[in-house]
Each structure stands twice: as structure tokens, then as C-alpha cells.
Coordinates of C-alpha atoms in Angstrom, one line a residue:
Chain A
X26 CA -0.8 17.6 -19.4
X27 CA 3.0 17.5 -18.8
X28 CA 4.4 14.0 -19.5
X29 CA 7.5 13.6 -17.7
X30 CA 8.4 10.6 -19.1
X31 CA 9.4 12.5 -22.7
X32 CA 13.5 12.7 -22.0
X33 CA 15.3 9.6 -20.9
X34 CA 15.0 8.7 -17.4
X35 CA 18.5 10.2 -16.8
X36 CA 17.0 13.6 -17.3
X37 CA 14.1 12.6 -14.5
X38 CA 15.6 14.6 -12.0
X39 CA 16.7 17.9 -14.4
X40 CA 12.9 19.0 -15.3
X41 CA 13.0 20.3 -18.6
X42 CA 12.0 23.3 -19.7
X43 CA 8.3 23.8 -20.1
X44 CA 5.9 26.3 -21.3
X45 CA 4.3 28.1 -18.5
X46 CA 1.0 27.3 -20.2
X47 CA 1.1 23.7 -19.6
X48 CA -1.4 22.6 -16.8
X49 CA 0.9 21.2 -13.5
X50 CA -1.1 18.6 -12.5
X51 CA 2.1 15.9 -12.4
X52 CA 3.1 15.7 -9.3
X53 CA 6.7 17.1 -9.5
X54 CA 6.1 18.8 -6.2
X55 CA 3.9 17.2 -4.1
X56 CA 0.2 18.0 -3.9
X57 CA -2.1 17.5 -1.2
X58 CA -5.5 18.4 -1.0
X59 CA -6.5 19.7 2.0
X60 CA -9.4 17.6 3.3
X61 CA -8.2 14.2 2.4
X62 CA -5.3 13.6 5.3
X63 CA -4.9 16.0 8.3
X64 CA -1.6 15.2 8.4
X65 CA -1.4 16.8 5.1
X66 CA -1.8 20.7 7.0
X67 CA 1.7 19.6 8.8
X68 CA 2.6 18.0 5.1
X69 CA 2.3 21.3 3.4
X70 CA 4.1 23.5 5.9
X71 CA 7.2 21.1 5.7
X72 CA 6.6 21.9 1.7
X73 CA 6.9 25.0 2.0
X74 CA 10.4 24.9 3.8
X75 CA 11.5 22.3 1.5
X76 CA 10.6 25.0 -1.6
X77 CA 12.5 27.7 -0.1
X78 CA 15.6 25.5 -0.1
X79 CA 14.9 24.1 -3.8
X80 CA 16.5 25.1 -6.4
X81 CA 15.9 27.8 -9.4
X82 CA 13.7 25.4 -11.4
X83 CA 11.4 23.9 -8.5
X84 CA 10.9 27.8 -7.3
X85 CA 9.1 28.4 -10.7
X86 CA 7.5 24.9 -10.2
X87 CA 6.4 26.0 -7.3
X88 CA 4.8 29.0 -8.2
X89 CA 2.9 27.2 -10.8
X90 CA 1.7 24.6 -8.5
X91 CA 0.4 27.2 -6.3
X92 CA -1.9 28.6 -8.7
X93 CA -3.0 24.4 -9.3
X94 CA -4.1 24.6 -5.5
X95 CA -8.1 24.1 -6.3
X96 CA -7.8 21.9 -9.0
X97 CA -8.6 18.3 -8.5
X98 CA -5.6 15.8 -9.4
X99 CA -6.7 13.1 -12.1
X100 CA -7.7 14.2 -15.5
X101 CA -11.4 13.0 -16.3
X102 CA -9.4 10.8 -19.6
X103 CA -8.0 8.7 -17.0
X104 CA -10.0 5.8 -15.2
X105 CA -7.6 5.6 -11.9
X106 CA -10.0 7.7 -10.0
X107 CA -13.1 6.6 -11.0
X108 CA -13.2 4.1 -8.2
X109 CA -15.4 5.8 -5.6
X110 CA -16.3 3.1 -3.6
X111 CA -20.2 2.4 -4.5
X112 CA -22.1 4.9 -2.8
X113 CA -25.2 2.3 -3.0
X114 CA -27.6 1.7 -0.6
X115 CA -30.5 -0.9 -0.7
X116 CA -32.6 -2.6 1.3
X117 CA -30.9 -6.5 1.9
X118 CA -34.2 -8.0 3.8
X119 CA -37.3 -6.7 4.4
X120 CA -39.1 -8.3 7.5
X121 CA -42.8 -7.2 8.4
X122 CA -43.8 -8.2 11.7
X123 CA -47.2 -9.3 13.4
X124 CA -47.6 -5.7 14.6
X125 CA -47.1 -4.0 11.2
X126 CA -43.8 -2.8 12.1
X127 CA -41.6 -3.1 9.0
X128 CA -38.1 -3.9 9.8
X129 CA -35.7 -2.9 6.9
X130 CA -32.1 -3.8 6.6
X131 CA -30.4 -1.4 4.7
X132 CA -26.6 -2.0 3.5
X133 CA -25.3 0.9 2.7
X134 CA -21.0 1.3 1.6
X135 CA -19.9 5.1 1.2
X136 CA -22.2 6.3 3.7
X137 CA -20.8 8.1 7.1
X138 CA -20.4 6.3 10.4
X139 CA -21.3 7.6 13.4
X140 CA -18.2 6.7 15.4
X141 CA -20.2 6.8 18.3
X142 CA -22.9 4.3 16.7
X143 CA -19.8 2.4 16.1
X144 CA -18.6 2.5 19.3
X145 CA -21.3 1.4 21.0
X146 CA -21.7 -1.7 18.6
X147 CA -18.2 -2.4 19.0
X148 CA -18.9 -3.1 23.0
X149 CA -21.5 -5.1 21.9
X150 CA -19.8 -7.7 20.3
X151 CA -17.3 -7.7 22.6
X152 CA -14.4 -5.9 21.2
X153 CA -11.8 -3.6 23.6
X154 CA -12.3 0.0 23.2
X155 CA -10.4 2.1 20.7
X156 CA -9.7 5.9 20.8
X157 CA -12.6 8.1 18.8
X158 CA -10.7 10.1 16.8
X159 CA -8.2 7.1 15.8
X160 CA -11.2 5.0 15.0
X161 CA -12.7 7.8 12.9
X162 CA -9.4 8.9 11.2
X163 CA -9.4 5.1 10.3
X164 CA -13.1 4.6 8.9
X165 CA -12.7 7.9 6.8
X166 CA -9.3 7.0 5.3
X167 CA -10.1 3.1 4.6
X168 CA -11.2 2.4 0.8
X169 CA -14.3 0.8 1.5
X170 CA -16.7 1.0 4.4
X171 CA -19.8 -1.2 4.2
X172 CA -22.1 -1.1 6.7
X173 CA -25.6 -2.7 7.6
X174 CA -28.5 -0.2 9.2
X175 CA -32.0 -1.6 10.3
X176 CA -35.1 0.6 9.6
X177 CA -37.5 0.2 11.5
X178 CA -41.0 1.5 10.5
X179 CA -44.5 1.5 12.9
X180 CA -47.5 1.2 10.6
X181 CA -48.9 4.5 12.1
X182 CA -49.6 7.4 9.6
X183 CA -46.1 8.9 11.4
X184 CA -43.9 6.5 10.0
X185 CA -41.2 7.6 12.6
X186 CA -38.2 5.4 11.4
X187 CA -35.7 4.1 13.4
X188 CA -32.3 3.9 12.3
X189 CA -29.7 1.9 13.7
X190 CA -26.0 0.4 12.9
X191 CA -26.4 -3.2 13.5
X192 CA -23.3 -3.8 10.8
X193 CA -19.7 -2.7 9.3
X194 CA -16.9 -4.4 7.7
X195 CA -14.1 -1.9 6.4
X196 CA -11.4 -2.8 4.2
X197 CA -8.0 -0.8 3.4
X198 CA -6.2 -0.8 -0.3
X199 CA -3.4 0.5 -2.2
X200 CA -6.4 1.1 -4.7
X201 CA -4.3 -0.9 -7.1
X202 CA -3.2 -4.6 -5.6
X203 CA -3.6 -5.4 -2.1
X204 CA -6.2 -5.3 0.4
X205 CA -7.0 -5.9 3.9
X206 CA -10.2 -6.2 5.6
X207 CA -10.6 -5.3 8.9
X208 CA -13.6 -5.0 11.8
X209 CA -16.3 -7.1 10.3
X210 CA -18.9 -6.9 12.9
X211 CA -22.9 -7.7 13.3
X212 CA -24.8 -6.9 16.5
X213 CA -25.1 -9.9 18.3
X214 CA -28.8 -9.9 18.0
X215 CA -29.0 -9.9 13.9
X216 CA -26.2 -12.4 14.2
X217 CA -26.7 -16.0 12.3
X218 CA -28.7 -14.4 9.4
X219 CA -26.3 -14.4 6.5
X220 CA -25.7 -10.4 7.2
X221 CA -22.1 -10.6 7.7
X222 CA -21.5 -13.4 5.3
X223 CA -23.2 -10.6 2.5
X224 CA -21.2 -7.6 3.9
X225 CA -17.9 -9.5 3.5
X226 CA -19.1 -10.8 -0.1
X227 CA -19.9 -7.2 -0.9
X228 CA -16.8 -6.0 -0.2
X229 CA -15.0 -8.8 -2.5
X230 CA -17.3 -8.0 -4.8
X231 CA -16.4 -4.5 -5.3
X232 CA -12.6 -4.9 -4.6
X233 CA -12.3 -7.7 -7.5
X234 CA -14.4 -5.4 -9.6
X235 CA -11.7 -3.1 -9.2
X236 CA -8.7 -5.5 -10.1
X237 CA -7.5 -5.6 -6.9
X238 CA -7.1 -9.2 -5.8
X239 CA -4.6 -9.8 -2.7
X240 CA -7.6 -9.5 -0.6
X241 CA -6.4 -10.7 3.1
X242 CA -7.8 -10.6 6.4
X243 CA -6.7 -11.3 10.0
X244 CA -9.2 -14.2 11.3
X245 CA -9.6 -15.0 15.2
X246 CA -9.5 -18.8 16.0
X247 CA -13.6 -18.3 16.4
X248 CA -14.3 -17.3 12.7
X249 CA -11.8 -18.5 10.6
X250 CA -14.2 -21.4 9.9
X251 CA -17.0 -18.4 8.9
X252 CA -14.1 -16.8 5.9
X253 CA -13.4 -20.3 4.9
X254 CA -17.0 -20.7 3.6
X255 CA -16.6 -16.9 2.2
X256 CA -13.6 -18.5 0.0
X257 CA -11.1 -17.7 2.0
X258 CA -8.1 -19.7 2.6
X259 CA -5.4 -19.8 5.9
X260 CA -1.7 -19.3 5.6
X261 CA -2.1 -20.1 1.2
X262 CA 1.3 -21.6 0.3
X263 CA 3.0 -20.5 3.6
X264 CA 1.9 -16.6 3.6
X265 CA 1.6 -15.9 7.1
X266 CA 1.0 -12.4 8.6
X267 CA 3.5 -11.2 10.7
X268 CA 2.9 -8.2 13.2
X269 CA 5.3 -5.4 14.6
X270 CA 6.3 -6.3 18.3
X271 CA 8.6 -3.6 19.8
X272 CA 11.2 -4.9 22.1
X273 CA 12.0 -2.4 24.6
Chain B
X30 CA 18.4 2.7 -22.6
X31 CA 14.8 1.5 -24.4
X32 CA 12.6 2.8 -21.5
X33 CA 11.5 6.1 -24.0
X34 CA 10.3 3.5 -26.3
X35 CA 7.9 1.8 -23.5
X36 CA 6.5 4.8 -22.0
X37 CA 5.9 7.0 -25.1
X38 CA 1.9 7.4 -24.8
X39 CA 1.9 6.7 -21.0
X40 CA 1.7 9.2 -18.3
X41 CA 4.6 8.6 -16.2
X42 CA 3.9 10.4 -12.7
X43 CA 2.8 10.0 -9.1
X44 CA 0.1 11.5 -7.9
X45 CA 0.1 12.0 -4.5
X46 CA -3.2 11.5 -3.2
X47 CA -3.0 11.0 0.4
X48 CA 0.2 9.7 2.1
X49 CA 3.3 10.7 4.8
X50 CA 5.8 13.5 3.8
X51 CA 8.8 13.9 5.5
X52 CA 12.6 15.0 5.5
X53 CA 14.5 12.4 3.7
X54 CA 17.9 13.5 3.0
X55 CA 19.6 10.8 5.1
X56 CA 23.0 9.0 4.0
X57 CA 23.6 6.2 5.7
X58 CA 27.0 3.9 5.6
X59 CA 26.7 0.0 4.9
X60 CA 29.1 -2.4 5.1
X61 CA 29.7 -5.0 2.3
X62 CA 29.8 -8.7 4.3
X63 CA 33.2 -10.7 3.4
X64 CA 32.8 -13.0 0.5
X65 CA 32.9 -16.5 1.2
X66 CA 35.8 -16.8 -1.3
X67 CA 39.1 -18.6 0.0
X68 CA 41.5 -16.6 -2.5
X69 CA 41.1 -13.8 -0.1
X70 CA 44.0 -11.7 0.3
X71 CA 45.0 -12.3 3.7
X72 CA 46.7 -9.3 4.5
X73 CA 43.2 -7.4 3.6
X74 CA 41.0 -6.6 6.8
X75 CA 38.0 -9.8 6.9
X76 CA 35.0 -7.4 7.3
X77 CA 34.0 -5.9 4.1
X78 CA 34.2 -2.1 2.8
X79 CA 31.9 0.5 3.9
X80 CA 29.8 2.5 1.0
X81 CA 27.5 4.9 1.1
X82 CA 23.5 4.5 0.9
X83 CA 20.7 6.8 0.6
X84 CA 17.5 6.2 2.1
X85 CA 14.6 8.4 1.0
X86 CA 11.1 8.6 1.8
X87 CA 10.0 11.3 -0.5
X88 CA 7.9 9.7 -3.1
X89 CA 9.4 12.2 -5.8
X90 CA 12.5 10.4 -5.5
X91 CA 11.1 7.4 -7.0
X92 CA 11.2 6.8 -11.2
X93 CA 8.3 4.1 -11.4
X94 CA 10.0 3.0 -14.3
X95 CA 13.0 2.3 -12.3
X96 CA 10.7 0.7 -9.4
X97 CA 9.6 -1.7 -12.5
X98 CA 13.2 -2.7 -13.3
X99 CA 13.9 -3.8 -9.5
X100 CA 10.8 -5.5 -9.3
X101 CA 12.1 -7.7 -11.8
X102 CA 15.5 -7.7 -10.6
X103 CA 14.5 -8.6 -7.4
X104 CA 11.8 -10.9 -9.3
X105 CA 9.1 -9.9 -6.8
X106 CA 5.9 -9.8 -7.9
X107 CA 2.8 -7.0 -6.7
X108 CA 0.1 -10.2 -7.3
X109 CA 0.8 -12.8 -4.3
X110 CA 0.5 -15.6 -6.7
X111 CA 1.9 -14.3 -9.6
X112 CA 2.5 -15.6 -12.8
X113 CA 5.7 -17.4 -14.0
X114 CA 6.5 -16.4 -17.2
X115 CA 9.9 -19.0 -17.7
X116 CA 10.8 -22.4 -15.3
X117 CA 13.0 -20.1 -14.0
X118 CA 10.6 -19.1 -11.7
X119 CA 10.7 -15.8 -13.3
X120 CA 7.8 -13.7 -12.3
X121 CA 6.0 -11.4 -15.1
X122 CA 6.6 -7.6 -15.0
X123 CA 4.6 -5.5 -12.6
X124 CA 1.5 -3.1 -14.3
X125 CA 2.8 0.7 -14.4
X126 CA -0.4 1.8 -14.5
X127 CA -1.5 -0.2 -11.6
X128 CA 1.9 0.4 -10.1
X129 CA 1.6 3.8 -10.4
X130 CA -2.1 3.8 -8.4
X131 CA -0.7 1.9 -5.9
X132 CA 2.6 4.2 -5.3
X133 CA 0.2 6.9 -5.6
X134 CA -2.3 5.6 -2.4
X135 CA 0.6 4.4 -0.2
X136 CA 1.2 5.7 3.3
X137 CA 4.7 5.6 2.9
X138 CA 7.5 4.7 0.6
X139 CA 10.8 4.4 0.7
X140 CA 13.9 4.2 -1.5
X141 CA 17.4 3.1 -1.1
X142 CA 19.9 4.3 -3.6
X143 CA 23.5 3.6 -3.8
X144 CA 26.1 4.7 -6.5
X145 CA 26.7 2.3 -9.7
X146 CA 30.6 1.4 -9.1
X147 CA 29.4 0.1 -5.3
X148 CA 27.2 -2.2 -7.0
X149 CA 29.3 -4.1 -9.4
X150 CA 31.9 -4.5 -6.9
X151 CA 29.9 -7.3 -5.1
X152 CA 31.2 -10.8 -3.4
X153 CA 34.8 -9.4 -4.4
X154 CA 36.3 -7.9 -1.1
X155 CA 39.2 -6.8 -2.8
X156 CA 37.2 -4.0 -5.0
X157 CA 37.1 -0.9 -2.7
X158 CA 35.6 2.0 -3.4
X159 CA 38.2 4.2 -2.4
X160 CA 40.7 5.2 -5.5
X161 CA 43.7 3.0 -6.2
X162 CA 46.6 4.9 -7.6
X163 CA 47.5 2.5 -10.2
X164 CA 44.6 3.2 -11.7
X165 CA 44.3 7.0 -11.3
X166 CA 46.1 7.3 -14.1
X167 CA 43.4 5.6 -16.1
X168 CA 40.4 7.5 -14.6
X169 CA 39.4 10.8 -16.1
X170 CA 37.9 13.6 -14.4
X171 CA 34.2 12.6 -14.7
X172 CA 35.0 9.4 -13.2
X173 CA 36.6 10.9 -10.2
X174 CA 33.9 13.6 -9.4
X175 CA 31.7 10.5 -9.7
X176 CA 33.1 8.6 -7.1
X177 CA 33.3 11.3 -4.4
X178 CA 30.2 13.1 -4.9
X179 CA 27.9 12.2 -2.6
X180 CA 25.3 9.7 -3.7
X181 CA 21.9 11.1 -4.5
X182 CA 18.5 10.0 -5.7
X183 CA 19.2 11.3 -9.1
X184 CA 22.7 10.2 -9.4
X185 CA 22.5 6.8 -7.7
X186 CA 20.5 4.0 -9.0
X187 CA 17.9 2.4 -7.1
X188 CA 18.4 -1.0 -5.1
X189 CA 16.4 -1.1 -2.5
X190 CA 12.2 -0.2 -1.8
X191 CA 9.7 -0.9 0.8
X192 CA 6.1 0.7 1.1
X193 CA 2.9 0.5 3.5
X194 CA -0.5 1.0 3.4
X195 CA -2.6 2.8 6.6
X196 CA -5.7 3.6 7.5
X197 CA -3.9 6.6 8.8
X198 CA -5.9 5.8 12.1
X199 CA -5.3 2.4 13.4
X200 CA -3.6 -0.4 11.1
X201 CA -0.7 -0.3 8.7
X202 CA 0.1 -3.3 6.0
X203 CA 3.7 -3.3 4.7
X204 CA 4.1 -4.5 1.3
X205 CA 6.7 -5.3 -1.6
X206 CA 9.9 -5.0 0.8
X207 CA 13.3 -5.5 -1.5
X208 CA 17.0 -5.1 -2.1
X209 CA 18.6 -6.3 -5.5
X210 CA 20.1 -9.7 -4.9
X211 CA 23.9 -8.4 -5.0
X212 CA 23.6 -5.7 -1.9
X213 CA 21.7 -8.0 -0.1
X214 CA 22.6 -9.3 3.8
X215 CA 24.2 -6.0 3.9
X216 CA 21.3 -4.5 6.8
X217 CA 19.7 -2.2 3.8
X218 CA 16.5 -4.2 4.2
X219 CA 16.1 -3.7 7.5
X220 CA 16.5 -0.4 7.5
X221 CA 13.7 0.1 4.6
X222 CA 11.5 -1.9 7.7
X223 CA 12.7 0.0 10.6
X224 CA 12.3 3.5 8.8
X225 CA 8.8 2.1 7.1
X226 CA 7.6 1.2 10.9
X227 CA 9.4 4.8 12.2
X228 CA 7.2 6.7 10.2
X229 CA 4.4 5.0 11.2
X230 CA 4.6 4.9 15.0
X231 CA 5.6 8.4 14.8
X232 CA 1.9 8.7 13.5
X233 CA 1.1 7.0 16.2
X234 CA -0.1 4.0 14.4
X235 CA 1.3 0.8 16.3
X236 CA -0.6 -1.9 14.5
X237 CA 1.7 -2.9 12.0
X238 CA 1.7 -6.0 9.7
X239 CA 3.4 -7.4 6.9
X240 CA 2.8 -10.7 4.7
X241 CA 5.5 -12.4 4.2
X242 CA 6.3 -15.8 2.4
X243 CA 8.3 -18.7 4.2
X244 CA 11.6 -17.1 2.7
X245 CA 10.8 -13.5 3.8
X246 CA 10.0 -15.1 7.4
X247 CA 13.2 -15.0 9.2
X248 CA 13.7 -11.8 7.3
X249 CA 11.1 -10.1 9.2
X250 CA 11.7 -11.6 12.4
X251 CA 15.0 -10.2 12.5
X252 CA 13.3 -6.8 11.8
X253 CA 11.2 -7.0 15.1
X254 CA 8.2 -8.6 13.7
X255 CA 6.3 -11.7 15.1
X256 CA 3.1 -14.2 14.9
X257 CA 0.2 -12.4 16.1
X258 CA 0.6 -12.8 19.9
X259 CA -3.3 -12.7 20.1
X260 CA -3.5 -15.7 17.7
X261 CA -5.1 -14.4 14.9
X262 CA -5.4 -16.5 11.3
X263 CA -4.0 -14.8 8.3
X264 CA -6.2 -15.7 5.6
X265 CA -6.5 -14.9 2.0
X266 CA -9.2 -15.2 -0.7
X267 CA -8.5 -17.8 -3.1
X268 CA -11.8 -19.2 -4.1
X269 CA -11.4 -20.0 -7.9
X270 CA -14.4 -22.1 -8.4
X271 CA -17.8 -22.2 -7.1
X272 CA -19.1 -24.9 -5.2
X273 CA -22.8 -24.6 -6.7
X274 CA -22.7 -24.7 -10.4
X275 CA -23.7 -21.9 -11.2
X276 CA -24.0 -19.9 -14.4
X277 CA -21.7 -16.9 -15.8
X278 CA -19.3 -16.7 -13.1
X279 CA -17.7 -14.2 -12.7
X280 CA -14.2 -14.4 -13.0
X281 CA -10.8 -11.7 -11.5
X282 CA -7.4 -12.4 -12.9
X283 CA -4.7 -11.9 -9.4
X284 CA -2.0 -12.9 -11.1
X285 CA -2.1 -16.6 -11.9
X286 CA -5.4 -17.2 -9.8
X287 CA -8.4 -16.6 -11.5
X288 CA -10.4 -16.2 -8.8
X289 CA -14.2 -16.0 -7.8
X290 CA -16.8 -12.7 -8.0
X291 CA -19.2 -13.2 -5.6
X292 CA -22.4 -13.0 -7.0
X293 CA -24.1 -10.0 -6.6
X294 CA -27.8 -11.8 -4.5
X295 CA -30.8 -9.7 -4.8
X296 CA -33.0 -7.5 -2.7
X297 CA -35.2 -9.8 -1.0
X298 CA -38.8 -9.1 0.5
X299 CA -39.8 -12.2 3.0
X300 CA -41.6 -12.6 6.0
X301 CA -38.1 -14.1 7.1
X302 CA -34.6 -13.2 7.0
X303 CA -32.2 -14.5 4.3
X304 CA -30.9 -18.6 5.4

């Protein structure tokens, strides 16, 4: 593993020489894995232009990197990465019902969300509509998504299960200090149980875990009584959010 | 400098793991505001001297070790309640490691840098940056290619830095927005802002916010930013002790809070629901 920080940080910008052995995983160039942004397809192409006018030493960089394409970025000795969001899943409440029916709820974080399943709860609470590919673009690029499935099962030999999204809360990060949670949201019917209050706690949960502890959120006038009980606080020692308005 | 002796054993890089590239070779000319001093020379113009900036988004262009020196110039802190390590009100140095994660995962960065002999001329008008010829004589060659080489991410020292975070879909959060304390009211900071929100809505992303304390208020305001219209609450978790007494609680370090783990509350199998 190259070190870059060896010379003096005068030399940062004049790479030294290095053996054409050593692995390129420092990000001298930049590196982009493919499936992680699709921006990163338009990213790459501007790359490549920007190689072509670099100079003699980012051309052999270059060519290294190139050879780097498969290879994942973080070393296994460093911890940064091992952060995946807890791909858990377990049952929160198990209610069995006069019929036999079993009704599960499952919270799952990690999992994949229909956007469509999303959707549709989204106009059951209420909220306006957002585009599709926006909203999935958003869930699969956001740190942590937990979300809240009930299972039902009919007490015949089938057991055909039903699955459906009655919950999600999402929350974005800099992986490192801040966070924001966004779209907490419980079908109106499973509402009044304790299921959001858990999601949200969840979510703390794993982004204190993690060290990362600006955890803020943008609270309508209805529920900012429901995050004050979570341990949440309004406007703490005059932080206030402030939102982009363009003036035309 | 001592910054080999700090970082010998640490890996100093930026991994780029998701996040905006774009062209960022962009000079841009600000002008110095007129010092408030009264021994002005009167025969001097009032507005202050132009110099050049250079405003980069490329994350390459950013030393973190640098980015941890104007942290604690600008004595801005990542934690929102940071700790204060003198009644100074002196904030304590940013993490690399965690400064380096977060650089890493951000949407977009960018980086304002200016040459050396722009900065120490500040709050005295009568400094320009253009060449006196009294003292050409005294200047030697180096010095002169210094001053009219265009200034450069690797020869200009960093002074200003701004970054966001995105979903990449819907929402943006801009964070740690700052301008050492001697190029300051100079229109750099709001250029960090209106480039961090140009690269955003060119992404099409339109919901932007930014926290910002009662001093950074007006600040933003000026940059085109505004109380949510739809009368949202900006809250923040803070919960440092629990309300039940309960046993091992768990505890997270933010800075100076210490604040709450919620407990982790077990599977639970009922004929009802959870109160």
C-alpha cells in the first residue's frame, strides 16, 4: 500500500517515484466503481479526458490504475469499510389472530425496497408524489434504510405468506460525522403501536454504533412532539436548518 | 513543517467512494474589502485590491492534513457540540481518520486556494499585490515567478472549504462551510455555497439544506438560503440520559455530548402488539 503521506506535504502534488510493483489503491486518480453511482459512467468518461491532458507522471498512474479496475478500494486491515449497514432482519411482534392467521412484523435494514411498494405507502400516509427513479436513486444511495414488512401467514398446510411494506425510515451520512434522517413513515393502519418509534431508535442505534453522532432530522409541526420522546431536541443551542430557495 | 512526524504510520489518502466529479480549473478574482483603518492613504482608491482565487471541486486537490489545519484555523469543529479544549473557546482538532471517511463519502467538495503573499497582506490596503519597484531590487527571481504564476492547488495554500452530502436522488446536507478568518467578507464563502448548490441542482437535486448556528445565519441567508417555507422543525438528537434508570447504558461520545444508545428491545411474541 502506497502511503502518500511519506514526503512533506509540499511534495503532495509532485508524486514520487514509485515502484511499479506497489498496489494503487490510493486514490491519486480517482476511482469509481462502477455500480455504486450512475453518475460515475459520465464520471469516468470526464476521467479519461482529464488523463489525456495530465502530465508524464499521472499517464503512468494512469495506466496502473487501469489494471486496479476490479479491485475493491479498502484494504481488509482497515475498519472504515466495515460499516455495511446491518443486513438484519427479525421479527419485531408476532400477533396470532382468532382465525390462526399469524401476523409477523418483520424489520428488516439492508434489504431492497420496492419503490413501487414505497410508493404506494407514501400515498397512504399522505405524502405528495416523488419521481421513481429519483426516489430509488435516493433509497439505494442513503446509508441506512430500515424498513418494517408484515407477514402474514393462514394456518392452512399452504402457508402462503403475505408480504407487505407497512414501514421505512432512511437516513443519509458522511459515514463519518453527520447524519440526516429522512421519510420515516408507517401505514396508517399499524400506526400508534410503537413501530416507528423502534424504526427511528434502530436507526440511532446503529448510527451511534458507528461513531457518528450529528444525527438531525427535519420534523413537521405534527410530530416534532413524537422525536422529542425519541430524545430529540428542536433548534439545540440555536442550530436551525436552513433550505435552498432559488430566487429567480 | 512537523506534519511528517503526525502522519508517519497513517494512511493519508481519499478514497473516492461514491461522489460528483467535475472540471475545476476555475480562477476566480476577489476583491480585498477596505480596512476600517483611518491612516489610509487618501490618495489610494477606497475599494480594496483584487487577487486571485482558485476554486476546485476535484477532491484530489484537497491535502486532509491541510483540511485539518483550517479546521482549526477557522476553529470549526466536524462534532456540532464540540469540545473546548481552552476558555478560548478553542475547539479540539478534527479526527483524520474520521475526516478522511467523511471526505471520502461526500457528494461534493470544494476548495478555495489563494497564494501565500495575498494572505498576509490582510486589513492593510496599502499592501498590493502587484510589484513595487522600490522593492524589486530586493526580490530575487523565485520570488518574482512566485508572484505571477498563476495560483494553483499545489502552489497556493488552502483558505477556504465547503462540502455536502446527497442521497444522489432527492436531498442534499451541506456541511463544514469555511474561509480563514483573514480572507473573510471577501464573497469566497459564498462562492464555496453557490458552486456547492451548482453542482447539485445540475444533478438535478433541488432539496438542499444546510445547518447552521446563529452566527452562520445571516451568512446563509445571503447565500439564498431560508427557513423551511413548509414549516418544518429542525431537530437534533441530544438525549444524554435516560429517563428510566436503567442499567449499562450505553453511552456515544459526539464531541462533548455523551449521548444515549437506544437500547436494543427484544423480539417479542404476544397476542398484542408492543405499548
Amino acid at each position: 500500500m502506497l502511503t502518500l503521506n511519506a514526503a512533506p506535504p509540499s511534495s503532495f502534488s509532485s508524486f514520487s517515484i514509485a515502484p511499479f510493483d506497489v498496489n494503487y489503491q490510493v486514490c491519486s486518480q480517482l476511482f469509481v466503481p462502477g455500480n455504486l453511482n450512475y453518475w460515475s459512467a459520465r464520471a469516468s468518461r470526464k476521467l479519461k479526458n482529464f488523463q489525456l491532458k495530465a502530465g508524464f507522471w499521472e499517464s503512468i498512474k494512469s495506466g496502473l490504475v487501469k489494471n486496479n479496475t476490479t479491485q475493491v478500494i479498502d484494504p481488509p486491515t482497515t475498519d472504515e469499510e466495515d460499516e455495511e449497514p446491518l443486513p438484519q432482519e427479525f421479527v419485531l411482534v408476532e400477533k396470532s389472530e382468532p382465525d390462526g392467521t399469524i401476523e409477523q412484523i418483520i424489520f428488516s435494514s439492508g434489504g431492497d425496497i420496492d419503490v413501487y411498494d414505497l410508493q404506494a405507502l407514501c400515498d397512504k400516509v399522505g405524502w405528495p408524489r416523488r419521481p421513481l427513479p429519483k426516489l430509488a436513486a435516493a433509497l439505494k444511495n442513503s446509508y441506512m434504510v430500515a424498513s418494517l414488512y408484515s407477514v402474514r401467514k393462514s394456518p392452512g398446510s399452504e402457508g402462503n405468506e403475505q408480504k407487505r411494506l407497512i414501514g421505512m425510515a432512511r437516513a443519509t451520512s458522511d459515514h463519518a460525522f453527520n447524519a440526516t434522517i429522512w421519510d420515516v413513515l408507517v401505514d396508517p393502519g399499524y400506526q400508534g403501536q410503537g413501530l416507528g418509534k423502534s424504526l427511528v431508535e434502530k436507526l440511532i442505534r446503529a448510527l451511534l454504533q458507528r461513531d457518528i453522532g450529528n444525527i438531525t432530522l427535519f420534523a413537521d409541526s405534527q410530530v416534532v412532539e413524537f422525536y422529542r420522546n425519541l430524545g430529540f431536541e428542536p433548534d439545540p443551542e440555536g442550530i436551525k436548518g436552513m433550505f435552498w430557495y432559488p430566487k429567480y | 513543517m512537523a506534519l511528517t512526524g503526525v502522519a508517519v504510520g497513517m494512511k493519508v489518502h481519499i478514497q473516492i467512494v461514491e461522489g460528483y466529479r467535475s472540471k475545476s480549473m476555475e480562477l476566480r478574482l476577489v476583491r480585498r474589502r477596505k480596512s476600517s483603518n483611518t491612516d489610509r492613504n487618501p490618495l489610494k482608491p477606497a475599494t480594496g485590491s483584487l487577487f486571485p482565487v482558485y476554486i476546485s471541486t476535484d477532491p484530489q486537490h484537497i491535502n486532509p492534513h491541510e483540511l485539518r489545519d483550517l479546521y482549526t484555523t477557522c476553529n470549526h469543529s466536524c462534532h456540532r457540540f464540540p469540545n473546548l479544549i481552552d476558555s478560548n473557546g478553542q475547539v479540539e482538532p478534527v479526527d483524520l481518520r474520521k475526516l478522511n471517511v467523511a471526505l471520502s463519502h461526500s457528494a461534493v467538495l470544494v476548495s478555495v486556494f489563494c497564494k501565500t503573499h495575498n494572505i498576509v497582506g490582510d486589513g492593510d490596503d496599502n499592501l498590493t499585490p502587484s510589484i513595487n519597484s522600490s522593492s524589486l531590487s530586493f526580490m530575487g527571481l523565485t520570488d518574482l515567478l512566485q508572484r505571477v504564476t498563476p495560483v494553483t492547488p499545489f502552489n497556493g495554500q488552502l483558505v477556504g472549504f465547503g462540502r455536502a452530502i446527497s442521497d444522489y436522488g432527492l436531498t442534499a446536507s451541506i456541511y463544514d462551510v469555511m474561509v480563514i478568518p483573514s480572507l473573510r467578507r471577501m464573497g469566497i464563502g459564498k462562492m464555496i455555497v453557490k458552486r456547492i448548490v451548482r453542482m447539485l441542482t445540475d444533478r438535478d437535486i433541488y432539496d438542499i439544506a444546510a445547518l447552521c448556528s446563529k452566527n452562520e445565519r445571516l451568512f446563509f441567508k445571503a447565500c439564498g438560503f431560508a427557513s423551511d417555507m413548509l414549516g418544518s422543525t429542525t431537530m437534533m438528537y441530544t438525549r444524554t440520559t435516560s429517563t428510566t434508570q436503567e442499567d449499562d447504558q450505553n453511552i456515544s461520545r459526539a464531541g462533548r455530548k455523551l449521548l444515549l444508545v437506544p437500547p436494543l428491545r427484544g423480539v417479542r411474541k404476544s397476542p398484542s402488539s408492543i405499548p
